[in-house]
């Protein structure tokens, strides 16, 4: 939770984050040893990632600071918000930069991770083509949660 808070800027004291943490805390990993990681722990991590990303996108100030290249797109319908790679990069680049970072001893391949996140956005956008801005925001939340709940921050 603390790592997700630092990455997203959403405080651990946020009421929804705290409630989710209290619900799933016994499922969260107790060790950093990857060999002991089980599916129930991944579900708890996913729930935390979803909550943090939801709070990030729902807070206009936080989201505009986190996604400066996508600010004007948050109020657009899905078809318009994600119709170019530059627009999608406005979501993907800050997620990668904040979740993964750079110059670490071991980290996901930047091109591969960004391609996966781009594929996710395109699949979701195709399914919700013509939907309003609320779905645009949901697609950003899903993309954020996919990265935030991934091994990029879970595995040392």
PDB file of C-alpha atoms in Angstrom:
ATOM      1  CA  UNK A   1       0.000   0.000   0.000  1.00  0.00           C
ATOM      2  CA  UNK A   2       2.806   2.406   0.845  1.00  0.00           C
ATOM      3  CA  UNK A   3       4.499   1.827  -2.516  1.00  0.00           C
ATOM      4  CA  UNK A   4       1.228   2.310  -4.378  1.00  0.00           C
ATOM      5  CA  UNK A   5       0.620   5.508  -2.436  1.00  0.00           C
ATOM      6  CA  UNK A   6       4.011   6.939  -3.381  1.00  0.00           C
ATOM      7  CA  UNK A   7       3.570   5.949  -7.027  1.00  0.00           C
ATOM      8  CA  UNK A   8       0.054   7.374  -7.447  1.00  0.00           C
ATOM      9  CA  UNK A   9       0.133  10.245  -4.971  1.00  0.00           C
ATOM     10  CA  UNK A  10      -3.040   8.903  -3.334  1.00  0.00           C
ATOM     11  CA  UNK A  11      -2.527   8.928   0.442  1.00  0.00           C
ATOM     12  CA  UNK A  12      -2.798   5.661   2.361  1.00  0.00           C
ATOM     13  CA  UNK A  13      -5.255   7.532   4.583  1.00  0.00           C
ATOM     14  CA  UNK A  14      -7.741   7.972   1.716  1.00  0.00           C
ATOM     15  CA  UNK A  15     -11.011   6.501   3.034  1.00  0.00           C
ATOM     16  CA  UNK A  16     -11.589   4.128   0.099  1.00  0.00           C
ATOM     17  CA  UNK A  17      -7.962   2.979   0.020  1.00  0.00           C
ATOM     18  CA  UNK A  18      -7.946   2.394   3.780  1.00  0.00           C
ATOM     19  CA  UNK A  19     -11.215   0.438   3.593  1.00  0.00           C
ATOM     20  CA  UNK A  20      -9.874  -1.764   0.796  1.00  0.00           C
ATOM     21  CA  UNK A  21      -6.617  -2.303   2.676  1.00  0.00           C
ATOM     22  CA  UNK A  22      -8.500  -3.337   5.817  1.00  0.00           C
ATOM     23  CA  UNK A  23     -10.564  -5.785   3.762  1.00  0.00           C
ATOM     24  CA  UNK A  24      -7.608  -7.469   2.025  1.00  0.00           C
ATOM     25  CA  UNK A  25      -4.682  -6.983   4.428  1.00  0.00           C
ATOM     26  CA  UNK A  26      -4.644 -10.604   5.589  1.00  0.00           C
ATOM     27  CA  UNK A  27      -4.365 -11.736   1.966  1.00  0.00           C
ATOM     28  CA  UNK A  28      -1.386  -9.505   1.178  1.00  0.00           C
ATOM     29  CA  UNK A  29       2.091 -11.041   0.914  1.00  0.00           C
ATOM     30  CA  UNK A  30       4.010 -11.290   4.167  1.00  0.00           C
ATOM     31  CA  UNK A  31       7.330 -12.050   2.522  1.00  0.00           C
ATOM     32  CA  UNK A  32       9.221 -10.689  -0.463  1.00  0.00           C
ATOM     33  CA  UNK A  33      10.186 -14.236  -1.511  1.00  0.00           C
ATOM     34  CA  UNK A  34       8.552 -14.850  -4.876  1.00  0.00           C
ATOM     35  CA  UNK A  35       8.458 -18.597  -4.182  1.00  0.00           C
ATOM     36  CA  UNK A  36       5.874 -18.050  -1.434  1.00  0.00           C
ATOM     37  CA  UNK A  37       3.536 -15.906  -3.543  1.00  0.00           C
ATOM     38  CA  UNK A  38       0.068 -17.438  -4.067  1.00  0.00           C
ATOM     39  CA  UNK A  39      -2.992 -16.479  -6.112  1.00  0.00           C
ATOM     40  CA  UNK A  40      -4.944 -15.121  -3.133  1.00  0.00           C
ATOM     41  CA  UNK A  41      -2.154 -12.619  -2.597  1.00  0.00           C
ATOM     42  CA  UNK A  42      -2.315 -11.539  -6.244  1.00  0.00           C
ATOM     43  CA  UNK A  43      -6.054 -10.929  -5.866  1.00  0.00           C
ATOM     44  CA  UNK A  44      -5.430  -8.681  -2.850  1.00  0.00           C
ATOM     45  CA  UNK A  45      -2.705  -6.787  -4.704  1.00  0.00           C
ATOM     46  CA  UNK A  46      -5.040  -6.378  -7.692  1.00  0.00           C
ATOM     47  CA  UNK A  47      -7.792  -4.986  -5.474  1.00  0.00           C
ATOM     48  CA  UNK A  48      -5.366  -2.491  -3.958  1.00  0.00           C
ATOM     49  CA  UNK A  49      -4.080  -1.471  -7.399  1.00  0.00           C
ATOM     50  CA  UNK A  50      -7.622  -0.973  -8.680  1.00  0.00           C
ATOM     51  CA  UNK A  51      -8.528   1.178  -5.687  1.00  0.00           C
ATOM     52  CA  UNK A  52      -5.407   3.334  -5.924  1.00  0.00           C
ATOM     53  CA  UNK A  53      -5.839   3.855  -9.667  1.00  0.00           C
ATOM     54  CA  UNK A  54      -9.529   4.604  -9.259  1.00  0.00           C
ATOM     55  CA  UNK A  55      -8.805   7.249  -6.634  1.00  0.00           C
ATOM     56  CA  UNK A  56      -5.991   8.676  -8.785  1.00  0.00           C
ATOM     57  CA  UNK A  57      -8.208   9.105 -11.840  1.00  0.00           C
ATOM     58  CA  UNK A  58     -11.248  10.315  -9.875  1.00  0.00           C
ATOM     59  CA  UNK A  59      -9.192  13.133  -8.316  1.00  0.00           C
ATOM     60  CA  UNK A  60      -8.809  15.787 -11.020  1.00  0.00           C
ATOM     61  CA  UNK A  61      -5.738  17.368  -9.442  1.00  0.00           C
ATOM     62  CA  UNK A  62      -3.896  14.077  -8.978  1.00  0.00           C
ATOM     63  CA  UNK A  63      -4.757  12.743 -12.436  1.00  0.00           C
ATOM     64  CA  UNK A  64      -3.772  15.970 -14.196  1.00  0.00           C
ATOM     65  CA  UNK A  65      -0.407  15.881 -12.427  1.00  0.00           C
ATOM     66  CA  UNK A  66       0.127  12.187 -13.147  1.00  0.00           C
ATOM     67  CA  UNK A  67      -1.100  12.230 -16.781  1.00  0.00           C
ATOM     68  CA  UNK A  68      -0.119  15.708 -18.062  1.00  0.00           C
ATOM     69  CA  UNK A  69      -0.212  14.598 -21.706  1.00  0.00           C
ATOM     70  CA  UNK A  70      -3.750  13.242 -21.427  1.00  0.00           C
ATOM     71  CA  UNK A  71      -5.475  15.991 -19.410  1.00  0.00           C
ATOM     72  CA  UNK A  72      -7.731  17.226 -22.220  1.00  0.00           C
ATOM     73  CA  UNK A  73      -8.717  13.660 -23.148  1.00  0.00           C
ATOM     74  CA  UNK A  74     -10.303  12.745 -19.812  1.00  0.00           C
ATOM     75  CA  UNK A  75     -13.478  14.571 -20.833  1.00  0.00           C
ATOM     76  CA  UNK A  76     -13.683  12.957 -24.281  1.00  0.00           C
ATOM     77  CA  UNK A  77     -15.567   9.876 -25.352  1.00  0.00           C
ATOM     78  CA  UNK A  78     -13.606   6.678 -25.837  1.00  0.00           C
ATOM     79  CA  UNK A  79     -13.348   6.789 -29.641  1.00  0.00           C
ATOM     80  CA  UNK A  80     -11.794  10.256 -29.625  1.00  0.00           C
ATOM     81  CA  UNK A  81      -9.696   9.928 -26.454  1.00  0.00           C
ATOM     82  CA  UNK A  82      -7.645   6.932 -27.618  1.00  0.00           C
ATOM     83  CA  UNK A  83      -7.662   7.161 -31.419  1.00  0.00           C
ATOM     84  CA  UNK A  84      -3.946   7.920 -31.847  1.00  0.00           C
ATOM     85  CA  UNK A  85      -0.785   6.402 -30.424  1.00  0.00           C
ATOM     86  CA  UNK A  86       0.208   9.835 -29.071  1.00  0.00           C
ATOM     87  CA  UNK A  87      -2.984   9.956 -27.015  1.00  0.00           C
ATOM     88  CA  UNK A  88      -2.453   6.431 -25.713  1.00  0.00           C
ATOM     89  CA  UNK A  89       1.175   7.305 -24.880  1.00  0.00           C
ATOM     90  CA  UNK A  90      -0.219  10.113 -22.719  1.00  0.00           C
ATOM     91  CA  UNK A  91      -1.514   7.333 -20.458  1.00  0.00           C
ATOM     92  CA  UNK A  92       1.178   4.696 -20.954  1.00  0.00           C
ATOM     93  CA  UNK A  93       4.347   6.767 -20.578  1.00  0.00           C
ATOM     94  CA  UNK A  94       3.551   8.214 -17.135  1.00  0.00           C
ATOM     95  CA  UNK A  95       2.394   4.819 -15.912  1.00  0.00           C
ATOM     96  CA  UNK A  96       5.652   3.199 -17.008  1.00  0.00           C
ATOM     97  CA  UNK A  97       7.784   6.061 -15.677  1.00  0.00           C
ATOM     98  CA  UNK A  98       6.095   6.038 -12.263  1.00  0.00           C
ATOM     99  CA  UNK A  99       5.545   2.300 -11.802  1.00  0.00           C
ATOM    100  CA  UNK A 100       8.755   0.930 -13.315  1.00  0.00           C
ATOM    101  CA  UNK A 101      11.161   3.841 -13.516  1.00  0.00           C
ATOM    102  CA  UNK A 102      14.567   3.620 -15.146  1.00  0.00           C
ATOM    103  CA  UNK A 103      18.099   2.362 -14.595  1.00  0.00           C
ATOM    104  CA  UNK A 104      17.227  -0.394 -12.172  1.00  0.00           C
ATOM    105  CA  UNK A 105      19.206  -3.593 -11.869  1.00  0.00           C
ATOM    106  CA  UNK A 106      16.232  -5.623 -13.024  1.00  0.00           C
ATOM    107  CA  UNK A 107      13.070  -4.297 -14.605  1.00  0.00           C
ATOM    108  CA  UNK A 108      10.538  -5.137 -17.299  1.00  0.00           C
ATOM    109  CA  UNK A 109      11.491  -4.403 -20.873  1.00  0.00           C
ATOM    110  CA  UNK A 110      10.136  -0.926 -21.607  1.00  0.00           C
ATOM    111  CA  UNK A 111       9.056  -1.579 -25.193  1.00  0.00           C
ATOM    112  CA  UNK A 112       7.372  -4.876 -24.304  1.00  0.00           C
ATOM    113  CA  UNK A 113       5.479  -3.484 -21.317  1.00  0.00           C
ATOM    114  CA  UNK A 114       4.358  -0.390 -23.196  1.00  0.00           C
ATOM    115  CA  UNK A 115       3.192  -2.561 -26.100  1.00  0.00           C
ATOM    116  CA  UNK A 116       1.103  -4.686 -23.719  1.00  0.00           C
ATOM    117  CA  UNK A 117      -0.457  -1.616 -22.124  1.00  0.00           C
ATOM    118  CA  UNK A 118      -1.169  -0.159 -25.578  1.00  0.00           C
ATOM    119  CA  UNK A 119      -2.834  -3.433 -26.614  1.00  0.00           C
ATOM    120  CA  UNK A 120      -4.966  -3.336 -23.460  1.00  0.00           C
ATOM    121  CA  UNK A 121      -6.114   0.216 -24.184  1.00  0.00           C
ATOM    122  CA  UNK A 122      -6.904  -0.604 -27.814  1.00  0.00           C
ATOM    123  CA  UNK A 123      -8.888  -3.723 -26.882  1.00  0.00           C
ATOM    124  CA  UNK A 124     -10.895  -1.874 -24.245  1.00  0.00           C
ATOM    125  CA  UNK A 125     -11.408   1.141 -26.504  1.00  0.00           C
ATOM    126  CA  UNK A 126     -12.692  -1.094 -29.312  1.00  0.00           C
ATOM    127  CA  UNK A 127     -15.176  -2.708 -26.927  1.00  0.00           C
ATOM    128  CA  UNK A 128     -16.377   0.677 -25.693  1.00  0.00           C
ATOM    129  CA  UNK A 129     -16.213   2.637 -28.941  1.00  0.00           C
ATOM    130  CA  UNK A 130     -18.722   5.448 -28.817  1.00  0.00           C
ATOM    131  CA  UNK A 131     -18.990   5.370 -25.019  1.00  0.00           C
ATOM    132  CA  UNK A 132     -18.781   8.593 -22.977  1.00  0.00           C
ATOM    133  CA  UNK A 133     -15.938  10.102 -20.956  1.00  0.00           C
ATOM    134  CA  UNK A 134     -16.771   7.955 -17.930  1.00  0.00           C
ATOM    135  CA  UNK A 135     -15.575   4.923 -19.902  1.00  0.00           C
ATOM    136  CA  UNK A 136     -12.446   6.808 -20.992  1.00  0.00           C
ATOM    137  CA  UNK A 137     -11.652   7.258 -17.318  1.00  0.00           C
ATOM    138  CA  UNK A 138     -12.381   3.576 -16.616  1.00  0.00           C
ATOM    139  CA  UNK A 139      -9.962   2.522 -19.356  1.00  0.00           C
ATOM    140  CA  UNK A 140      -7.241   4.691 -17.799  1.00  0.00           C
ATOM    141  CA  UNK A 141      -8.008   3.146 -14.397  1.00  0.00           C
ATOM    142  CA  UNK A 142      -7.743  -0.375 -15.839  1.00  0.00           C
ATOM    143  CA  UNK A 143      -4.453   0.389 -17.582  1.00  0.00           C
ATOM    144  CA  UNK A 144      -3.031   1.920 -14.434  1.00  0.00           C
ATOM    145  CA  UNK A 145      -4.157  -1.044 -12.309  1.00  0.00           C
ATOM    146  CA  UNK A 146      -2.669  -3.551 -14.749  1.00  0.00           C
ATOM    147  CA  UNK A 147       0.748  -1.969 -14.296  1.00  0.00           C
ATOM    148  CA  UNK A 148       0.461  -1.070 -10.609  1.00  0.00           C
ATOM    149  CA  UNK A 149      -0.614  -4.586  -9.667  1.00  0.00           C
ATOM    150  CA  UNK A 150       2.058  -6.249 -11.792  1.00  0.00           C
ATOM    151  CA  UNK A 151       5.339  -7.849 -10.832  1.00  0.00           C
ATOM    152  CA  UNK A 152       7.065  -4.582 -11.784  1.00  0.00           C
ATOM    153  CA  UNK A 153       6.564  -3.353  -8.215  1.00  0.00           C
ATOM    154  CA  UNK A 154       5.996  -6.661  -6.461  1.00  0.00           C
ATOM    155  CA  UNK A 155       9.225  -8.499  -7.235  1.00  0.00           C
ATOM    156  CA  UNK A 156      12.496  -7.181  -5.873  1.00  0.00           C
TER     157      UNK A 156
END
